[in-house]
Short mmCIF file of C-alpha atoms and ligand atoms in Angstrom, two decimals:
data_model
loop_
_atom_site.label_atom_id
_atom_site.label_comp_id
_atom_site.label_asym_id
_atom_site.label_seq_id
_atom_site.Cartn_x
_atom_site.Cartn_y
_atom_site.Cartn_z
CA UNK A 1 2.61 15.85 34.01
CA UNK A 2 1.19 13.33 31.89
CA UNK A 3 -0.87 10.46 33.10
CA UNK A 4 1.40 7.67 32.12
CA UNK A 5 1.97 3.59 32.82
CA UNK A 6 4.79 0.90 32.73
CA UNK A 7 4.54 -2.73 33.53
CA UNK A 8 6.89 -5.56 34.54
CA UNK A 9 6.57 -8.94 35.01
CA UNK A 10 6.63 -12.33 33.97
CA UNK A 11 4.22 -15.06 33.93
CA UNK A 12 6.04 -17.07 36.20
CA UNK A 13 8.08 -14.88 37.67
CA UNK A 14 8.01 -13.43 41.62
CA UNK A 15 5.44 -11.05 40.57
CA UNK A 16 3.99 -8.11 37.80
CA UNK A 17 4.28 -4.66 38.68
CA UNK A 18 2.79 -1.04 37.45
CA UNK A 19 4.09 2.08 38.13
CA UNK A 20 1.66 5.00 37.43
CA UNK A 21 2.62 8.10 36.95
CA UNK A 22 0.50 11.78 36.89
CA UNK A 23 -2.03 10.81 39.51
CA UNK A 24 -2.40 14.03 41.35
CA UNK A 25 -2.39 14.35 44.91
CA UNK A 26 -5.03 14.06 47.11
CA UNK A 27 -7.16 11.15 45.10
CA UNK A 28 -8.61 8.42 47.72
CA UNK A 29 -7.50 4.94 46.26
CA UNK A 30 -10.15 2.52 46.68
CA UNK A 31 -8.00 -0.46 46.95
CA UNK A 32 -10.78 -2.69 47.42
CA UNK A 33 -12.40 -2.18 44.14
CA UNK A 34 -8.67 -2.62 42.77
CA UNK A 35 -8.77 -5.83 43.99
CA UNK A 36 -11.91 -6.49 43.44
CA UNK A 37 -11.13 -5.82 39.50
CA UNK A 38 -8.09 -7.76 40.32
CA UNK A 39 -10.46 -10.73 41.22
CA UNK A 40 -12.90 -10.61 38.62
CA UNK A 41 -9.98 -10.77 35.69
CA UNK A 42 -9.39 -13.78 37.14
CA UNK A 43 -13.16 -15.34 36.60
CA UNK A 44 -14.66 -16.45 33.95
CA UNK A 45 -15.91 -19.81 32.53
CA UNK A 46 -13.10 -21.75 30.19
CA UNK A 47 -10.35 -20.12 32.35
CA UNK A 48 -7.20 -22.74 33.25
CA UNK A 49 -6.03 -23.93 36.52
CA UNK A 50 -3.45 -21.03 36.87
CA UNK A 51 -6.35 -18.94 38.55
CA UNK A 52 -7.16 -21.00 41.13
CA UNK A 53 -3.56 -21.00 42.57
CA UNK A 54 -3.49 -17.00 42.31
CA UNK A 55 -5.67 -14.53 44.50
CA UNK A 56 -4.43 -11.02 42.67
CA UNK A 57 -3.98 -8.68 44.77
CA UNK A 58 -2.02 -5.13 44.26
CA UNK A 59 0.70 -4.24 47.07
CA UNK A 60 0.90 -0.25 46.98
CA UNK A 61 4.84 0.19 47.05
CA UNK A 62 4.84 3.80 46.57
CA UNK A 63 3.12 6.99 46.38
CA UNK A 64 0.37 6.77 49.10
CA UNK A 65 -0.18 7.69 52.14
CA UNK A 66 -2.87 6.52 54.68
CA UNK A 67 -4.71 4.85 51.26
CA UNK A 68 -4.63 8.88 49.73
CA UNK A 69 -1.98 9.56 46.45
CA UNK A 70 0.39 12.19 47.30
CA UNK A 71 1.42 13.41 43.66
CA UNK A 72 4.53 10.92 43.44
CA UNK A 73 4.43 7.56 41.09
CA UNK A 74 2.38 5.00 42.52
CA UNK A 75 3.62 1.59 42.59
CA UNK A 76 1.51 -1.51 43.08
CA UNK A 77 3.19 -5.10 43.17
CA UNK A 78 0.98 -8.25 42.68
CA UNK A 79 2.74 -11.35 43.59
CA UNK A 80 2.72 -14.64 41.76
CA UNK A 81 2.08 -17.58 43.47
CA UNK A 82 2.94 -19.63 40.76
CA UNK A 83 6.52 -18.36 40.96
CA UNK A 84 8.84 -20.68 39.31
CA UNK A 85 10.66 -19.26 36.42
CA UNK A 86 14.56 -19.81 37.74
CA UNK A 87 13.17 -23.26 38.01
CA UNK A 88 14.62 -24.70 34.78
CA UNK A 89 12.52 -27.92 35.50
CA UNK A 90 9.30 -26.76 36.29
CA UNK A 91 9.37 -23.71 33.35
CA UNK A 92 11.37 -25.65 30.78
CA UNK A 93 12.32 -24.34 27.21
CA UNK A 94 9.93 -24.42 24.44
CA UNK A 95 11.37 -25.02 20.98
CA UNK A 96 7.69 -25.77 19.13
CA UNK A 97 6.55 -22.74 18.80
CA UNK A 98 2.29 -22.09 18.79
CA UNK A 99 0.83 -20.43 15.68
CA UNK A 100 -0.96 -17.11 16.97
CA UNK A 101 1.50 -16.79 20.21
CA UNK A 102 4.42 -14.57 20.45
CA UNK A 103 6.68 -17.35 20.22
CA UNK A 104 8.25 -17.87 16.58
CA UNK A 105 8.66 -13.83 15.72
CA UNK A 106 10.19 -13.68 19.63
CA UNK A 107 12.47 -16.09 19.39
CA UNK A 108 13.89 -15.23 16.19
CA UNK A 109 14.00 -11.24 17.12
CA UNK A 110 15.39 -12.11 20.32
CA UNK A 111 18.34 -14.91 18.68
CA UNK A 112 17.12 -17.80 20.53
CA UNK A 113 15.69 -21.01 19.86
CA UNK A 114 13.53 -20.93 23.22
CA UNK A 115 10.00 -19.69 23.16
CA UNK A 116 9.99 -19.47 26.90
CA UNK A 117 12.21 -16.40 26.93
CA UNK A 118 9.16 -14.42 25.07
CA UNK A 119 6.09 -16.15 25.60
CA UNK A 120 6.57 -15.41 29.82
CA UNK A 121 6.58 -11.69 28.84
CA UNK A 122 4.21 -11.67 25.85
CA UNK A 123 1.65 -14.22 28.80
CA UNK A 124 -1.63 -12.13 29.47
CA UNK A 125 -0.63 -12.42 33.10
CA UNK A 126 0.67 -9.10 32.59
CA UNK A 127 -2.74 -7.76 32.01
CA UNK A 128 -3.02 -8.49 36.11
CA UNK A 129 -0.85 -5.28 36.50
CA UNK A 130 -3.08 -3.21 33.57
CA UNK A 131 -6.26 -3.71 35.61
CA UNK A 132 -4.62 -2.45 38.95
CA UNK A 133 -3.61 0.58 36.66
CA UNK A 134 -7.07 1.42 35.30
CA UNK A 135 -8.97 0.58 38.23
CA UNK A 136 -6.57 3.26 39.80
CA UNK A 137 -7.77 5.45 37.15
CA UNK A 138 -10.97 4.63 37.31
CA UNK A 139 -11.02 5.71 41.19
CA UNK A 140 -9.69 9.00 39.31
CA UNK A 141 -12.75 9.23 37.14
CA UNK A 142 -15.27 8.45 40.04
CA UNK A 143 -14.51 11.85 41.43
CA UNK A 144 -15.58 13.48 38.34
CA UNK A 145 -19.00 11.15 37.86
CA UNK A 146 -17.46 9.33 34.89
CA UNK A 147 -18.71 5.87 34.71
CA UNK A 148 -16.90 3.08 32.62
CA UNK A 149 -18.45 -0.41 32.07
CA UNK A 150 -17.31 -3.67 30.15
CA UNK A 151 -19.30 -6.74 29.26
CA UNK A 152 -19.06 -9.56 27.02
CA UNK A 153 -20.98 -8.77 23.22
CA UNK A 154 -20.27 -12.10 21.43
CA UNK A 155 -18.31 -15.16 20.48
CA UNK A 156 -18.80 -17.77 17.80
CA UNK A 157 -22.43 -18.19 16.99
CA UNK A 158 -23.49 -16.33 20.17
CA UNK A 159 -24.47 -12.85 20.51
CA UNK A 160 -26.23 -10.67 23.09
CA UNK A 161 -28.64 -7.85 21.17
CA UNK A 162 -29.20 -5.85 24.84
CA UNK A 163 -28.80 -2.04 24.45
CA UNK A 164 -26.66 -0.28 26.95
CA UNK A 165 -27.33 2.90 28.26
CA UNK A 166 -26.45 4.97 31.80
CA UNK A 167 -30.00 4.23 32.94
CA UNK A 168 -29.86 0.34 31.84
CA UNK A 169 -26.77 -0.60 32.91
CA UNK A 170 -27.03 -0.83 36.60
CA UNK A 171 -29.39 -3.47 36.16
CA UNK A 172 -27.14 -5.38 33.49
CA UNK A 173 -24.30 -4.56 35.44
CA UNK A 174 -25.74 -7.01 38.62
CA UNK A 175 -26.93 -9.41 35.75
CA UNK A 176 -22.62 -9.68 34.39
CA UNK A 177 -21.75 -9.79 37.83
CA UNK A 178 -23.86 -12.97 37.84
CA UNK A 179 -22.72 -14.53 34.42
CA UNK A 180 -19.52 -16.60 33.83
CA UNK A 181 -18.70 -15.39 30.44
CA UNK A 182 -19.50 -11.62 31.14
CA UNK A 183 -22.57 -11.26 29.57
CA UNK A 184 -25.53 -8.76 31.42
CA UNK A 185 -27.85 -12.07 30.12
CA UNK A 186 -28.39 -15.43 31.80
CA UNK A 187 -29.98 -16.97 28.61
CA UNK A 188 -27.13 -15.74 26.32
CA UNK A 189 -24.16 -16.57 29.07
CA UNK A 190 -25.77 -19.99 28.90
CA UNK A 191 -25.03 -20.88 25.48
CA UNK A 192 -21.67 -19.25 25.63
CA UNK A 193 -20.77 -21.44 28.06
CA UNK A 194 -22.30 -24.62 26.28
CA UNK A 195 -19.88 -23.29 23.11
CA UNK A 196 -16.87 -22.84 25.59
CA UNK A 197 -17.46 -26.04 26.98
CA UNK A 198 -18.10 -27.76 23.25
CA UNK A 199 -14.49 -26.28 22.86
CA UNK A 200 -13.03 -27.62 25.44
CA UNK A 201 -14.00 -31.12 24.87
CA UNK A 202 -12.95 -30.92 21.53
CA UNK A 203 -9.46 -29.15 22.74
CA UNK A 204 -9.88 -26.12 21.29
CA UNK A 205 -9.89 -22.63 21.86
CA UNK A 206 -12.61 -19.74 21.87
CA UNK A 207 -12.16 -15.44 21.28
CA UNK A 208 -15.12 -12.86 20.90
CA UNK A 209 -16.36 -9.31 21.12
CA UNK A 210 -15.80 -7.34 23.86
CA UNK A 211 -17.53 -4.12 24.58
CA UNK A 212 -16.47 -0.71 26.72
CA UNK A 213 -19.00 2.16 27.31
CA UNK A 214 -17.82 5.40 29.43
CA UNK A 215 -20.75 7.51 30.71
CA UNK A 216 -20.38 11.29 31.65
CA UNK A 217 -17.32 12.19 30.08
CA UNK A 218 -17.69 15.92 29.33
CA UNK A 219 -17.02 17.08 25.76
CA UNK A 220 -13.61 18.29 24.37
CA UNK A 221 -11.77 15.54 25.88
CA UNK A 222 -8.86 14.46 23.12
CA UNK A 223 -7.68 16.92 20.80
CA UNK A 224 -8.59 16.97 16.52
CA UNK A 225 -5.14 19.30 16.00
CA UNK A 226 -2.62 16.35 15.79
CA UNK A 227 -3.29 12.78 14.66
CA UNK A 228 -1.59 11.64 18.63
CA UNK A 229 -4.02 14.14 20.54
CA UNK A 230 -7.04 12.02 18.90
CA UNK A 231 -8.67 10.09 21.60
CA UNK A 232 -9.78 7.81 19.47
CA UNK A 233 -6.38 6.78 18.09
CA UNK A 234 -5.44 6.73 21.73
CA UNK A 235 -8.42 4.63 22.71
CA UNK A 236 -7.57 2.08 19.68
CA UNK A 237 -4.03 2.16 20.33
CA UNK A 238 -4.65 1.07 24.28
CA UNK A 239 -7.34 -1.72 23.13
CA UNK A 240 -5.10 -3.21 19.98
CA UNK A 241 -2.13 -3.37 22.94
CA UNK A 242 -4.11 -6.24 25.22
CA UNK A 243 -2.80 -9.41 24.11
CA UNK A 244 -4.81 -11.44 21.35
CA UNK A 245 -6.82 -8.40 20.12
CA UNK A 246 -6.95 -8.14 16.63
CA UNK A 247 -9.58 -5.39 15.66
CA UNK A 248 -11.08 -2.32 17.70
CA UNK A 249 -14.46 -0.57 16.65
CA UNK A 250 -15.34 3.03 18.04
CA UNK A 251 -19.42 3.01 17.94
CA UNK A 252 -21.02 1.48 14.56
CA UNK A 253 -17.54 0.82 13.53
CA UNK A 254 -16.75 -1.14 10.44
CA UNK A 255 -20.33 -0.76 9.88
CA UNK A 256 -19.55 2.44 8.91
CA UNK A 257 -18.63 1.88 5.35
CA UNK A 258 -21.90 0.37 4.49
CA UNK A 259 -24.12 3.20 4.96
CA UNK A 260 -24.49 6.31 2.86
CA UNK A 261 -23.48 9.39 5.59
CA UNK A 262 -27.53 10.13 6.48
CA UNK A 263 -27.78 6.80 7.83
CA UNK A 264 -24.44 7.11 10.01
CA UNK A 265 -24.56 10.70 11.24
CA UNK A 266 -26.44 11.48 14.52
CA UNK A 267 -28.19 14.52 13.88
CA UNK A 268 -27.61 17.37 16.72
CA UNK A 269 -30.84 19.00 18.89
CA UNK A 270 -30.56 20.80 22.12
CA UNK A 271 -32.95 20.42 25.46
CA UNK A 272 -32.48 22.94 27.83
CA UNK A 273 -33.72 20.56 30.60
CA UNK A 274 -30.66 18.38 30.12
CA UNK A 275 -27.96 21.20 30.47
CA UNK A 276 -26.54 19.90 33.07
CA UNK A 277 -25.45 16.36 31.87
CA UNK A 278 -22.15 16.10 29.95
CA UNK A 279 -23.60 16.99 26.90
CA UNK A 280 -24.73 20.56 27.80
CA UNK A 281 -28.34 19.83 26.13
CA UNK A 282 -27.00 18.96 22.73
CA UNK A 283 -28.70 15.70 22.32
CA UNK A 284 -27.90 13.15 20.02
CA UNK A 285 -30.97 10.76 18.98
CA UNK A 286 -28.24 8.35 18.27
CA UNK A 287 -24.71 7.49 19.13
CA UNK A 288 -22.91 5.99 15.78
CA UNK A 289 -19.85 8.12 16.25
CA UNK A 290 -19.17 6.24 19.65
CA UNK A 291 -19.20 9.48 22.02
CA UNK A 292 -16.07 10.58 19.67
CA UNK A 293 -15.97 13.50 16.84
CA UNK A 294 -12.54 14.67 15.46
CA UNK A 295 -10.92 12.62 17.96
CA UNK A 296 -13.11 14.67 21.08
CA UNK A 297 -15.55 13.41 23.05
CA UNK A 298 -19.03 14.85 22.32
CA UNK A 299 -20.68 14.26 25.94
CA UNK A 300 -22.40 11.07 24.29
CA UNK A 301 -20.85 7.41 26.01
CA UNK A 302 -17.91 6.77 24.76
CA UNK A 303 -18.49 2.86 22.93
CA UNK A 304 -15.55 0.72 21.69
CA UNK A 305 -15.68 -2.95 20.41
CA UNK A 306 -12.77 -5.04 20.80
CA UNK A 307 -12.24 -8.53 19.02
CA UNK A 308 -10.14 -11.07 20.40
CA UNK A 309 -8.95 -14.13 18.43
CA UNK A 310 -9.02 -17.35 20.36
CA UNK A 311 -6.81 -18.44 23.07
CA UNK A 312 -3.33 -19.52 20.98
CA UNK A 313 -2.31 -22.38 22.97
CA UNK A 314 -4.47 -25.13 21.99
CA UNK A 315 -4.87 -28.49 23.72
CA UNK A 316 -5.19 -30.17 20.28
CA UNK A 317 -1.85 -28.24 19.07
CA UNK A 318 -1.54 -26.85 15.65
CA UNK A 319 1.18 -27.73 12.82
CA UNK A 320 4.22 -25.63 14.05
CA UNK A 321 8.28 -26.33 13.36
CA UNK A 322 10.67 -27.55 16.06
CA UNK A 323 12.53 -24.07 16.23
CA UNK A 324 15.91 -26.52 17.04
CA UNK A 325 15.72 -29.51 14.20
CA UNK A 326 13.61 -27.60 11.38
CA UNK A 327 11.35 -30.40 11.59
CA UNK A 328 7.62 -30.25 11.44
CA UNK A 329 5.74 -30.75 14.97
CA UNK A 330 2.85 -30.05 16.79
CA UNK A 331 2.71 -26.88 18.56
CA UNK A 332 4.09 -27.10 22.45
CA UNK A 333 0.72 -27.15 24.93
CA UNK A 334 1.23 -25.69 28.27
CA UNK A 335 -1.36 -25.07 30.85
CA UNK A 336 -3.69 -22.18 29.43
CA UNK A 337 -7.21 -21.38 29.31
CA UNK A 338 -9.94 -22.53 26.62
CA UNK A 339 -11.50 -19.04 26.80
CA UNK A 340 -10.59 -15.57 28.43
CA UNK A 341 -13.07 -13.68 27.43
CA UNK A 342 -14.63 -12.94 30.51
CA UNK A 343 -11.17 -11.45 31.59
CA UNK A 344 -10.68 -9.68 28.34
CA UNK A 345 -13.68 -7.54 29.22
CA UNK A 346 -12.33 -6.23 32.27
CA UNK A 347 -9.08 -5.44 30.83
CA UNK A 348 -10.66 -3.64 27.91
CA UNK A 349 -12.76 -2.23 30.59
CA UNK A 350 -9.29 -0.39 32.21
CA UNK A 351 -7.31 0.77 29.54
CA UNK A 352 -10.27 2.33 28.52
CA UNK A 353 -10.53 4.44 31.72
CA UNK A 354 -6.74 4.71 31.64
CA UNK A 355 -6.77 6.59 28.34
CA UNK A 356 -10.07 8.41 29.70
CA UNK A 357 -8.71 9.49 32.48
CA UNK A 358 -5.43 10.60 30.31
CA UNK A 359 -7.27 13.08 28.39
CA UNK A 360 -8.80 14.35 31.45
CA UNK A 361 -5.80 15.28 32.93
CA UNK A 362 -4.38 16.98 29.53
CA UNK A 363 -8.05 19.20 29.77
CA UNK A 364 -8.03 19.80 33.62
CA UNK A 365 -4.32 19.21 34.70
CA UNK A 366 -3.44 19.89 38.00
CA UNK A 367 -0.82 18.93 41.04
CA UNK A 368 -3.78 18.46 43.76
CA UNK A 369 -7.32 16.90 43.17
CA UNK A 370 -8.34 20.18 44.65
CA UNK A 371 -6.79 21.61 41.20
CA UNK A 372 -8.28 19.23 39.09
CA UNK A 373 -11.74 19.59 40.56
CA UNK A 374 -11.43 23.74 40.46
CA UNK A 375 -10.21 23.67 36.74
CA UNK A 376 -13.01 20.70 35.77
CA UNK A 377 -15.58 23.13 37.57
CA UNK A 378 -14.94 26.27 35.80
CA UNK A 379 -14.74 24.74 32.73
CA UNK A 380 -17.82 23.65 32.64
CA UNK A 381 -19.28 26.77 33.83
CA UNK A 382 -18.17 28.42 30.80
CA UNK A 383 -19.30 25.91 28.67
CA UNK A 384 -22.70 25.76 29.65
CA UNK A 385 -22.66 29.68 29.45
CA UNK A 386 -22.13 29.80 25.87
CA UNK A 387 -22.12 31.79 24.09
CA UNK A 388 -20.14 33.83 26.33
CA UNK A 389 -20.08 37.02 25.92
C1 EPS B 1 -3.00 -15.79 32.48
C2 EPS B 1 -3.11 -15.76 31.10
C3 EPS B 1 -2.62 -16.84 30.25
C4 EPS B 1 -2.52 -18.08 31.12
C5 EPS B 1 -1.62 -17.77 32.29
C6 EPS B 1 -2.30 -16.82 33.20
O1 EPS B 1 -1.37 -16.54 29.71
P1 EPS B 1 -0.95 -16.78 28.19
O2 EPS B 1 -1.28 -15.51 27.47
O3 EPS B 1 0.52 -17.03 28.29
O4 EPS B 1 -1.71 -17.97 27.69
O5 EPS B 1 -2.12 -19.15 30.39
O6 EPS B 1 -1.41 -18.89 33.06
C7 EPS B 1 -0.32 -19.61 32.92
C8 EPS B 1 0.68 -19.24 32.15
C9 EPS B 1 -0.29 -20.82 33.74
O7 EPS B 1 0.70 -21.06 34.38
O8 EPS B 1 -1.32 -21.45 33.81
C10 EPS B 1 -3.64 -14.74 33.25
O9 EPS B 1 -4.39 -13.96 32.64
O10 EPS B 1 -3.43 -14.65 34.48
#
């Protein structure tokens, strides 16, 4: 069965939901690092007010037993607190659309003159019920020693030049923990939070780069036979679907096209010593391909960049038309953030592992963890055999 996901929910509704689907029995769900993925989505310097009337937190409806999966879809239900959409005075319509929201081209497909009917769907609340999703995945992955991380790269003027690597990151991984825009880098979180807070004052809005490294996956995950199977287009597909993403970048990326192939291609060498990691010895001096060749992991991390515009709903507004008289207006302004970055990173973080742990599955499918773990094993027995005989 294939590792799948669905999401409900509104922003202001009773509550977002995922239903996963493929999980195989047998997996111990951490639900404390769900929620604790839960809760850092919610941090972040330049986020609104909304987050400190929530405290996400993933009810497991179906599918485990005694916190262990038992094969059928698992449910998870996190409630709103700000529920209030039936409420037509507290969520009231919203006929001035904002430029960069889902509001004019949802309306119009939908026949309505009311934002409100789209923008509580298109909200990035819903990436609450994503994160519960890919941290269940990521529990998934654990068992199997693959490691995913996110972080904050850049935004505006400011960018962090760190290098990430398995051996660095536990180190920058306390140092995000400890920054309010996501960054492994108190001097560089600094002046991201002076530029956030620049914004603010002056009512606007703030995106950035987002970055998402996977660590141990072995090779041959994703397929090169059909343009689908490619984990790459997977990968950007999952990344382009989080709200307010508008470009995705697997290793160097757009860089790409301004380098002759020599300067882009990492050459391949093999040390015995290191057949045992994911790469079975074949060392790669450098990573520019991102972990992926012909859409298949190569046993190098797995890097994608994501870039999300700034936050659409601006205090300031921006020219928009009243959707009812035709007139011209300023866009409608309700209660939003000045910058999710922070958050962004942790969703890019999950559908990353979601995807990851996808292709897994497709490799080493199996009913029971027990048959995952047996087919993973004798994979990679044969693998590091070769040339078999
Ligand atoms: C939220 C993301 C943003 C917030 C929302 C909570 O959604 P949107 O994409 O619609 O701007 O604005 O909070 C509210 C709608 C609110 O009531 O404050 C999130 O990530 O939880």
């Amino acid at each position: 069965m294939t590792l799948r996901y669905l999401t409900a929910g509104e922003s202001h509704g009773p509550g977002l939901l995922a239903i996963v689907e493929g999980i195989p029995a047998g997996l111990s769900i951490d639900s404390e690092f769900i929620n604790s993925e839960l809760k850092r989505r919610q941090a972040g310097y330049g986020r609104g007010a909304r987050q400190r009337i929530e405290t996400d937190k993933a009810e497991f409806i179906s599918g485990v037993r005694r916190g262990v999966s038992m094969g059928g879809p698992i449910a998870m239900r996190i409630p709103n607190e700000d529920n209030r959409l039936d409420d037509a005075a507290k969520t009231p319509s919203v006929s001035r659309p904002r430029p960069g929201h889902a509001d004019l081209a949802g309306s119009v497909k939908w026949l309505t003159t009311d934002c409100r009917e789209t923008l509580e769907r298109a909200s990035a609340r819903e990436t609450a019920a994503r994160v519960a999703a890919g941290a269940l995945a990521n529990c998934f992955l654990r068992e199997f020693g693959i490691q995913t991380c996110g972080f904050v790269r850049a935004a505006l003027d400011v960018r962090w030049t760190g290098e990430v690597t398995a051996h660095s990151w536990p180190a920058q991984l306390a140092a995000r923990n400890a920054s309010d825009v996501g960054i492994p880098c108190d001097a560089t979180s600094a002046q991201l939070v002076d530029r956030i807070h620049q914004a603010k004052v002056d009512k606007d809005t703030v995106g950035g780069l987002v970055e998402a490294h996977v660590f141990n996956c072995p090779i041959g995950l994703g397929s090169c036979v059909q343009w689908h199977e490619r984990l790459d287009s997977r990968l950007a597909g999952a990344v382009m679907g989080i709200q307010a993403f508008k470009a995705v970048e697997i290793g160097l990326g757009r860089e790409c096209a301004f380098r002759t192939g020599s300067q882009v291609h990492d050459a391949i060498q093999y040390d015995a010593s290191k057949k045992n990691e994911s790469h079975l010895g074949f060392v790669r001096p450098t990573n520019n391909a991102g972990g992926l060749e012909g859409g298949m992991t190569n046993g190098m991390p797995v890097v994608i960049t994501g870039t999300m515009k700034p936050i659409s709903t601006l205090l300031r507004g921006m020219p928009s038309v009243d959707l009812n008289t035709k007139e011209s207006v300023m866009s409608a302004y309700e209660r939003s953030d000045v910058s999710a970055i922070a958050a962004a990173s942790v969703v890019m973080e999950h559908v990353v592992a979601f995807e990851i742990a996808r292709a897994f599955l497709e490799k080493f499918s199996g009913d029971s963890m027990t048959q995952v773990k047996a087919s993973h094993a004798s994979f990679m027995e044969l693998a590091r055999r070769l040339p078999l005989a």
